[in-house]
Amino acid sequence: MTSIDPGKIKPGWTRSQGTTFFALCVDGASRKIWAGGDDGAIAVFDGANPPKEPIARWTRHENYVSGVVLARLAAGPVIISGSYDRQLIWWNAESGEVIRTVPGHDGWVRRLALTPDGAHLVSVGDDMLVKVWDAETGRLVRSLSGHALQTPQGHVSALYAVALSGDGQWIASGDRVGNVRVWELGSGQLAQTFEVPTLYTYDPRQRKRSIGGIRGLTFSPDGNSLAVGGIGQVPNVDGLTGPVHVEVWDWRKPARRWAAGAEGHKGLVNDLVFHPCEPWLIGGGGGGDGGFLAFWKLDPAPTSDAQGKDAFTGRRVKVDGFVHALAWGAAGSELFSAGYRRLDIWPLT
Amino acid sequence: MSKARKAFCGSPEHTIDRRLFLQGGVATALGVTLGGLGWSRDTLCAAELKKRGKHVLLLWLAGGASQLETWDPKPGRPTGGPFRSIQTAVPGVHISELLPKMAKLMNRVAIVRSLDTRIGEHGQAAEMMQRGRRPEAEVAYPDIGTIVAKELGERDSAVPEYVSIYQATEGQRSARPFAGFLGGRYAGMSLEKSLKPENIDRPAHLSDQEHAEREHLRQFLSEQFNRSRQADAVQGYNSAYARVRGLMRADTLFDLEREPPAVRDRYGRTEFGQHALIGRRLIEAGVPMVKIARAWWDSHHDNFESHRELVSELDHVMSTLLLDLEERGLLESTLVITLSEFGRTPTINRDLGRDHFASAWSCTFTGCGIRGGAVHGRTDPDGRSVVEGKVEAGDIAATIYTALGINPHKTYRLGSRPIPLAPENAEPIATVLA
């Protein structure tokens, strides 16, 4: 039984401003929010007493901030950020003092993820590498290659998404053409790879331009499934006019458990999260017919595309702007979203 | 008895001596300018052509390429987007970091950063930019490519005068070669579905030699007839037959299997890259006007992801093309243009897209008649408006004609009405002209 009713969800707090946010992380206990934006800054908000203005702005990056994570290290809490400026920066989470700056990738840093124990940071970038870092020292532990540098049509590719399993053992990464790779974090061994071609559009006759890719990627709480999200086949690449599309895979086999859209809604799922304790998969995105949060109910757990379709029954919440990133508050009681010129807090229960 | 020598554009310099074609028999009669492709070539004709042959290769970026992600970046501004700018080979001139190969060649390239063309609708804007003027209901103006082909083409040329390779559905209808009031004689060859020109296959029951012998006989008889009766009609028939035969043989120009793999690899195995290579082959073979379209620039959503792909491709293809033309001694005589129907909005919309924008955008000229390294015009710090050197569609047309040595104010006659090649108020952009 779930206590969440997507039909009744409304934002509890919205911060609208000129910045478009691409990344955020939240301290569930204090409700403090760190959001990275297109102004190259990390804006810090006190979510417990939401102000109109951020309580601090950390400006060291020289381009869009695309990833932020909160690491609770022995020396104290640290924010680690990644940017299109190719850098990773470690910040004192309280003061904003820069602890270290590390060259991250030879290309835009697209996303970051942190192991639950805070020991390892994983980054992905447009050099198509997955990099594992010692979160404490900033030392590069290993660099994992395998995603193709180019699309099958000879264009530059991108490595959009990364996820870590709840036990910190597995890394998943997803690229522009729909290739998913799963690696064992400890050894760096490739454990699995599979393709999700629905999420990549390239029409060699009508629409000769790539669009889509794996944009949302997350492990289920039990670590047995991987959810991937993006946009289905796009009939006109001038816009994100394809259907919202998610798939859930048994990544070990690998085999698709189910796929679903959002009742004909169009758009791109840019981030995906499983609820930490309730049976919901939630996506955030935009394009098509507007910004959205989409809720797929996993009780009973779908085991086919038909059941996946039933998992979405009108559970789409409109957001006035593209949603780029999602994060959980304490125990999944609140969902935080960041996107086009806005931050929102969504009380779920 | 005088032998008719009608230069296509009226200039004696543009006359090809038909006797030179005929005296070599079948083998040379049709081998006008197809050197380098294993075709026979009359060296005198080739020298003549090399002396005065000029060409245009238009890279048509259909849908509207973003000036901010190409030639007029605004890094660090709210409108700038995530791409940085990089220093080019020309001190003080910066372009998008997506164009590193072109940055090294900018001493050959002139940028116009101040197009203010007002029309932001694809079809109307494409027609206007391709014709150098707003369409009028009373006059079917030919497009710039047709005028270039008419002015630079040779009456007896065995290669097409205007080839357009446009194999995307986006914007295809608005950017087709358009002969307008010049009529069907000047219709360009438009390759939209395949690279094989349609309806030019030799009849199956004829061998190539039989077909060529028939043509030779027809030419011989028509020459005899024409020696006694100076008849424009016969000249026209001869020209048409030569063109048909030429088109049949031009089929090989589009066959990239004849290119060494290394050359194909150099251009990149993308469709745009391979089409650009065909463009170079056509230029080398003497085609005066070639248009290569690369579509799908209309990035209302996800602009930065699409431009990351498209501009990177443009950087590779355009730089390879310029170097290849230069290495073959053709860049000096070939005007390479990048042009769209308009640019894209400085404002980044909610879907990380940029919309149509005709108020302050960019194009480039390289090669024939162009002062490399020049930058004309300036936009404001956010790229929202032109603050210096405003340029309109007619000025682009006038610049193209002037760079090629064609008087933009020359007139054609439509009935009793004189029609200037470029609009009367248009002026060539002196900054970018050599």
mmCIF file of N, CA, C and O in Angstrom, chain A residues 66-109:
data_model
loop_
_atom_site.group_PDB
_atom_site.id
_atom_site.type_symbol
_atom_site.label_atom_id
_atom_site.label_comp_id
_atom_site.label_asym_id
_atom_site.label_seq_id
_atom_site.Cartn_x
_atom_site.Cartn_y
_atom_site.Cartn_z
ATOM 1 N N SER A 66 26.941 20.600 -13.851
ATOM 2 C CA SER A 66 26.090 19.494 -14.304
ATOM 3 C C SER A 66 25.943 18.378 -13.285
ATOM 4 O O SER A 66 25.133 17.468 -13.487
ATOM 5 N N GLY A 67 26.714 18.438 -12.201
ATOM 6 C CA GLY A 67 26.595 17.404 -11.190
ATOM 7 C C GLY A 67 27.006 17.938 -9.828
ATOM 8 O O GLY A 67 27.989 18.690 -9.728
ATOM 9 N N VAL A 68 26.229 17.621 -8.793
ATOM 10 C CA VAL A 68 26.633 17.933 -7.418
ATOM 11 C C VAL A 68 26.233 16.755 -6.536
ATOM 12 O O VAL A 68 25.150 16.192 -6.698
ATOM 13 N N VAL A 69 27.121 16.375 -5.645
ATOM 14 C CA VAL A 69 26.812 15.324 -4.666
ATOM 15 C C VAL A 69 27.308 15.776 -3.297
ATOM 16 O O VAL A 69 28.261 16.562 -3.188
ATOM 17 N N LEU A 70 26.643 15.287 -2.278
ATOM 18 C CA LEU A 70 27.028 15.570 -0.891
ATOM 19 C C LEU A 70 27.723 14.334 -0.327
ATOM 20 O O LEU A 70 27.116 13.262 -0.248
ATOM 21 N N ALA A 71 28.977 14.491 0.043
ATOM 22 C CA ALA A 71 29.758 13.376 0.605
ATOM 23 C C ALA A 71 30.007 13.662 2.079
ATOM 24 O O ALA A 71 30.557 14.715 2.429
ATOM 25 N N ARG A 72 29.607 12.721 2.908
ATOM 26 C CA ARG A 72 29.834 12.888 4.356
ATOM 27 C C ARG A 72 31.153 12.198 4.693
ATOM 28 O O ARG A 72 31.186 11.012 5.002
ATOM 29 N N LEU A 73 32.206 12.951 4.598
ATOM 30 C CA LEU A 73 33.543 12.413 4.803
ATOM 31 C C LEU A 73 33.932 12.537 6.268
ATOM 32 O O LEU A 73 33.307 13.266 7.049
ATOM 33 N N ALA A 74 34.999 11.840 6.625
ATOM 34 C CA ALA A 74 35.461 11.860 8.015
ATOM 35 C C ALA A 74 35.791 13.280 8.451
ATOM 36 O O ALA A 74 35.553 13.671 9.607
ATOM 37 N N ALA A 75 36.283 14.038 7.505
ATOM 38 C CA ALA A 75 36.687 15.404 7.855
ATOM 39 C C ALA A 75 35.517 16.373 7.871
ATOM 40 O O ALA A 75 35.688 17.547 8.200
ATOM 41 N N GLY A 76 34.361 15.876 7.514
ATOM 42 C CA GLY A 76 33.197 16.750 7.477
ATOM 43 C C GLY A 76 32.517 16.684 6.125
ATOM 44 O O GLY A 76 33.048 16.097 5.168
ATOM 45 N N PRO A 77 31.324 17.255 6.045
ATOM 46 C CA PRO A 77 30.571 17.177 4.781
ATOM 47 C C PRO A 77 31.223 18.001 3.669
ATOM 48 O O PRO A 77 31.687 19.113 3.902
ATOM 49 N N VAL A 78 31.217 17.387 2.494
ATOM 50 C CA VAL A 78 31.850 18.006 1.326
ATOM 51 C C VAL A 78 30.864 17.947 0.161
ATOM 52 O O VAL A 78 30.173 16.941 -0.024
ATOM 53 N N ILE A 79 30.802 19.016 -0.594
ATOM 54 C CA ILE A 79 30.076 19.006 -1.859
ATOM 55 C C ILE A 79 31.097 18.796 -2.974
ATOM 56 O O ILE A 79 32.130 19.473 -3.017
ATOM 57 N N ILE A 80 30.819 17.852 -3.845
ATOM 58 C CA ILE A 80 31.677 17.645 -5.014
ATOM 59 C C ILE A 80 30.845 17.991 -6.250
ATOM 60 O O ILE A 80 29.713 17.515 -6.395
ATOM 61 N N SER A 81 31.410 18.831 -7.087
ATOM 62 C CA SER A 81 30.664 19.284 -8.264
ATOM 63 C C SER A 81 31.438 18.959 -9.540
ATOM 64 O O SER A 81 32.671 18.898 -9.548
ATOM 65 N N GLY A 82 30.700 18.775 -10.610
ATOM 66 C CA GLY A 82 31.288 18.578 -11.936
ATOM 67 C C GLY A 82 30.643 19.547 -12.897
ATOM 68 O O GLY A 82 29.494 19.970 -12.697
ATOM 69 N N SER A 83 31.391 19.894 -13.933
ATOM 70 C CA SER A 83 30.920 20.973 -14.806
ATOM 71 C C SER A 83 31.281 20.710 -16.260
ATOM 72 O O SER A 83 32.169 19.913 -16.579
ATOM 73 N N TYR A 84 30.602 21.444 -17.119
ATOM 74 C CA TYR A 84 30.986 21.443 -18.523
ATOM 75 C C TYR A 84 32.382 22.047 -18.727
ATOM 76 O O TYR A 84 32.938 21.946 -19.811
ATOM 77 N N ASP A 85 32.913 22.690 -17.680
ATOM 78 C CA ASP A 85 34.292 23.197 -17.796
ATOM 79 C C ASP A 85 35.325 22.076 -17.618
ATOM 80 O O ASP A 85 36.518 22.336 -17.592
ATOM 81 N N ARG A 86 34.829 20.853 -17.468
ATOM 82 C CA ARG A 86 35.648 19.631 -17.406
ATOM 83 C C ARG A 86 36.270 19.389 -16.037
ATOM 84 O O ARG A 86 37.041 18.444 -15.874
ATOM 85 N N GLN A 87 35.981 20.258 -15.103
ATOM 86 C CA GLN A 87 36.606 20.169 -13.788
ATOM 87 C C GLN A 87 35.685 19.479 -12.781
ATOM 88 O O GLN A 87 34.457 19.522 -12.904
ATOM 89 N N LEU A 88 36.337 18.897 -11.761
ATOM 90 C CA LEU A 88 35.645 18.473 -10.546
ATOM 91 C C LEU A 88 36.164 19.363 -9.424
ATOM 92 O O LEU A 88 37.371 19.619 -9.336
ATOM 93 N N ILE A 89 35.253 19.836 -8.581
ATOM 94 C CA ILE A 89 35.668 20.683 -7.458
ATOM 95 C C ILE A 89 35.094 20.118 -6.163
ATOM 96 O O ILE A 89 33.910 19.765 -6.088
ATOM 97 N N TRP A 90 35.958 20.026 -5.176
ATOM 98 C CA TRP A 90 35.558 19.638 -3.819
ATOM 99 C C TRP A 90 35.371 20.930 -3.007
ATOM 100 O O TRP A 90 36.266 21.796 -3.005
ATOM 101 N N TRP A 91 34.221 21.068 -2.359
ATOM 102 C CA TRP A 91 33.917 22.272 -1.573
ATOM 103 C C TRP A 91 33.600 21.875 -0.130
ATOM 104 O O TRP A 91 32.956 20.847 0.094
ATOM 105 N N ASN A 92 33.996 22.712 0.782
ATOM 106 C CA ASN A 92 33.513 22.562 2.151
ATOM 107 C C ASN A 92 32.012 22.848 2.134
ATOM 108 O O ASN A 92 31.587 23.928 1.720
ATOM 109 N N ALA A 93 31.216 21.880 2.569
ATOM 110 C CA ALA A 93 29.764 22.012 2.408
ATOM 111 C C ALA A 93 29.193 23.158 3.234
ATOM 112 O O ALA A 93 28.111 23.667 2.926
ATOM 113 N N GLU A 94 29.877 23.532 4.256
ATOM 114 C CA GLU A 94 29.364 24.613 5.102
ATOM 115 C C GLU A 94 29.825 25.986 4.620
ATOM 116 O O GLU A 94 29.032 26.899 4.443
ATOM 117 N N SER A 95 31.122 26.089 4.402
ATOM 118 C CA SER A 95 31.678 27.416 4.106
ATOM 119 C C SER A 95 31.758 27.730 2.619
ATOM 120 O O SER A 95 31.875 28.897 2.238
ATOM 121 N N GLY A 96 31.730 26.699 1.816
ATOM 122 C CA GLY A 96 31.905 26.920 0.381
ATOM 123 C C GLY A 96 33.367 27.079 -0.019
ATOM 124 O O GLY A 96 33.664 27.349 -1.195
ATOM 125 N N GLU A 97 34.245 26.895 0.911
ATOM 126 C CA GLU A 97 35.675 26.993 0.594
ATOM 127 C C GLU A 97 36.077 25.852 -0.334
ATOM 128 O O GLU A 97 35.659 24.704 -0.139
ATOM 129 N N VAL A 98 36.860 26.184 -1.338
ATOM 130 C CA VAL A 98 37.302 25.147 -2.272
ATOM 131 C C VAL A 98 38.417 24.327 -1.633
ATOM 132 O O VAL A 98 39.425 24.874 -1.170
ATOM 133 N N ILE A 99 38.210 23.032 -1.619
ATOM 134 C CA ILE A 99 39.212 22.121 -1.035
ATOM 135 C C ILE A 99 40.201 21.687 -2.115
ATOM 136 O O ILE A 99 41.405 21.670 -1.908
ATOM 137 N N ARG A 100 39.673 21.334 -3.261
ATOM 138 C CA ARG A 100 40.567 20.959 -4.364
ATOM 139 C C ARG A 100 39.814 21.060 -5.694
ATOM 140 O O ARG A 100 38.584 20.962 -5.721
ATOM 141 N N THR A 101 40.590 21.254 -6.722
ATOM 142 C CA THR A 101 40.061 21.223 -8.090
ATOM 143 C C THR A 101 40.836 20.167 -8.865
ATOM 144 O O THR A 101 42.065 20.124 -8.814
ATOM 145 N N VAL A 102 40.118 19.321 -9.546
ATOM 146 C CA VAL A 102 40.737 18.191 -10.253
ATOM 147 C C VAL A 102 40.267 18.202 -11.709
ATOM 148 O O VAL A 102 39.057 18.325 -11.957
ATOM 149 N N PRO A 103 41.194 18.070 -12.668
ATOM 150 C CA PRO A 103 40.739 17.889 -14.058
ATOM 151 C C PRO A 103 39.921 16.602 -14.157
ATOM 152 O O PRO A 103 40.411 15.530 -13.811
ATOM 153 N N GLY A 104 38.683 16.711 -14.592
ATOM 154 C CA GLY A 104 37.794 15.557 -14.542
ATOM 155 C C GLY A 104 37.803 14.743 -15.826
ATOM 156 O O GLY A 104 38.204 13.582 -15.848
ATOM 157 N N HIS A 105 37.376 15.370 -16.904
ATOM 158 C CA HIS A 105 37.247 14.653 -18.171
ATOM 159 C C HIS A 105 37.753 15.530 -19.314
ATOM 160 O O HIS A 105 37.768 16.758 -19.209
ATOM 161 N N ASP A 106 38.095 14.884 -20.399
ATOM 162 C CA ASP A 106 38.452 15.598 -21.620
ATOM 163 C C ASP A 106 37.157 15.811 -22.418
ATOM 164 O O ASP A 106 36.929 15.179 -23.444
ATOM 165 N N GLY A 107 36.350 16.689 -21.911
ATOM 166 C CA GLY A 107 35.009 16.921 -22.447
ATOM 167 C C GLY A 107 34.111 17.296 -21.286
ATOM 168 O O GLY A 107 34.525 17.265 -20.121
ATOM 169 N N TRP A 108 32.883 17.646 -21.623
ATOM 170 C CA TRP A 108 31.959 18.031 -20.554
ATOM 171 C C TRP A 108 31.813 16.904 -19.534
ATOM 172 O O TRP A 108 31.671 15.728 -19.903
ATOM 173 N N VAL A 109 31.816 17.263 -18.238
ATOM 174 C CA VAL A 109 31.387 16.322 -17.212
ATOM 175 C C VAL A 109 29.864 16.346 -17.231
ATOM 176 O O VAL A 109 29.246 17.405 -17.118
#
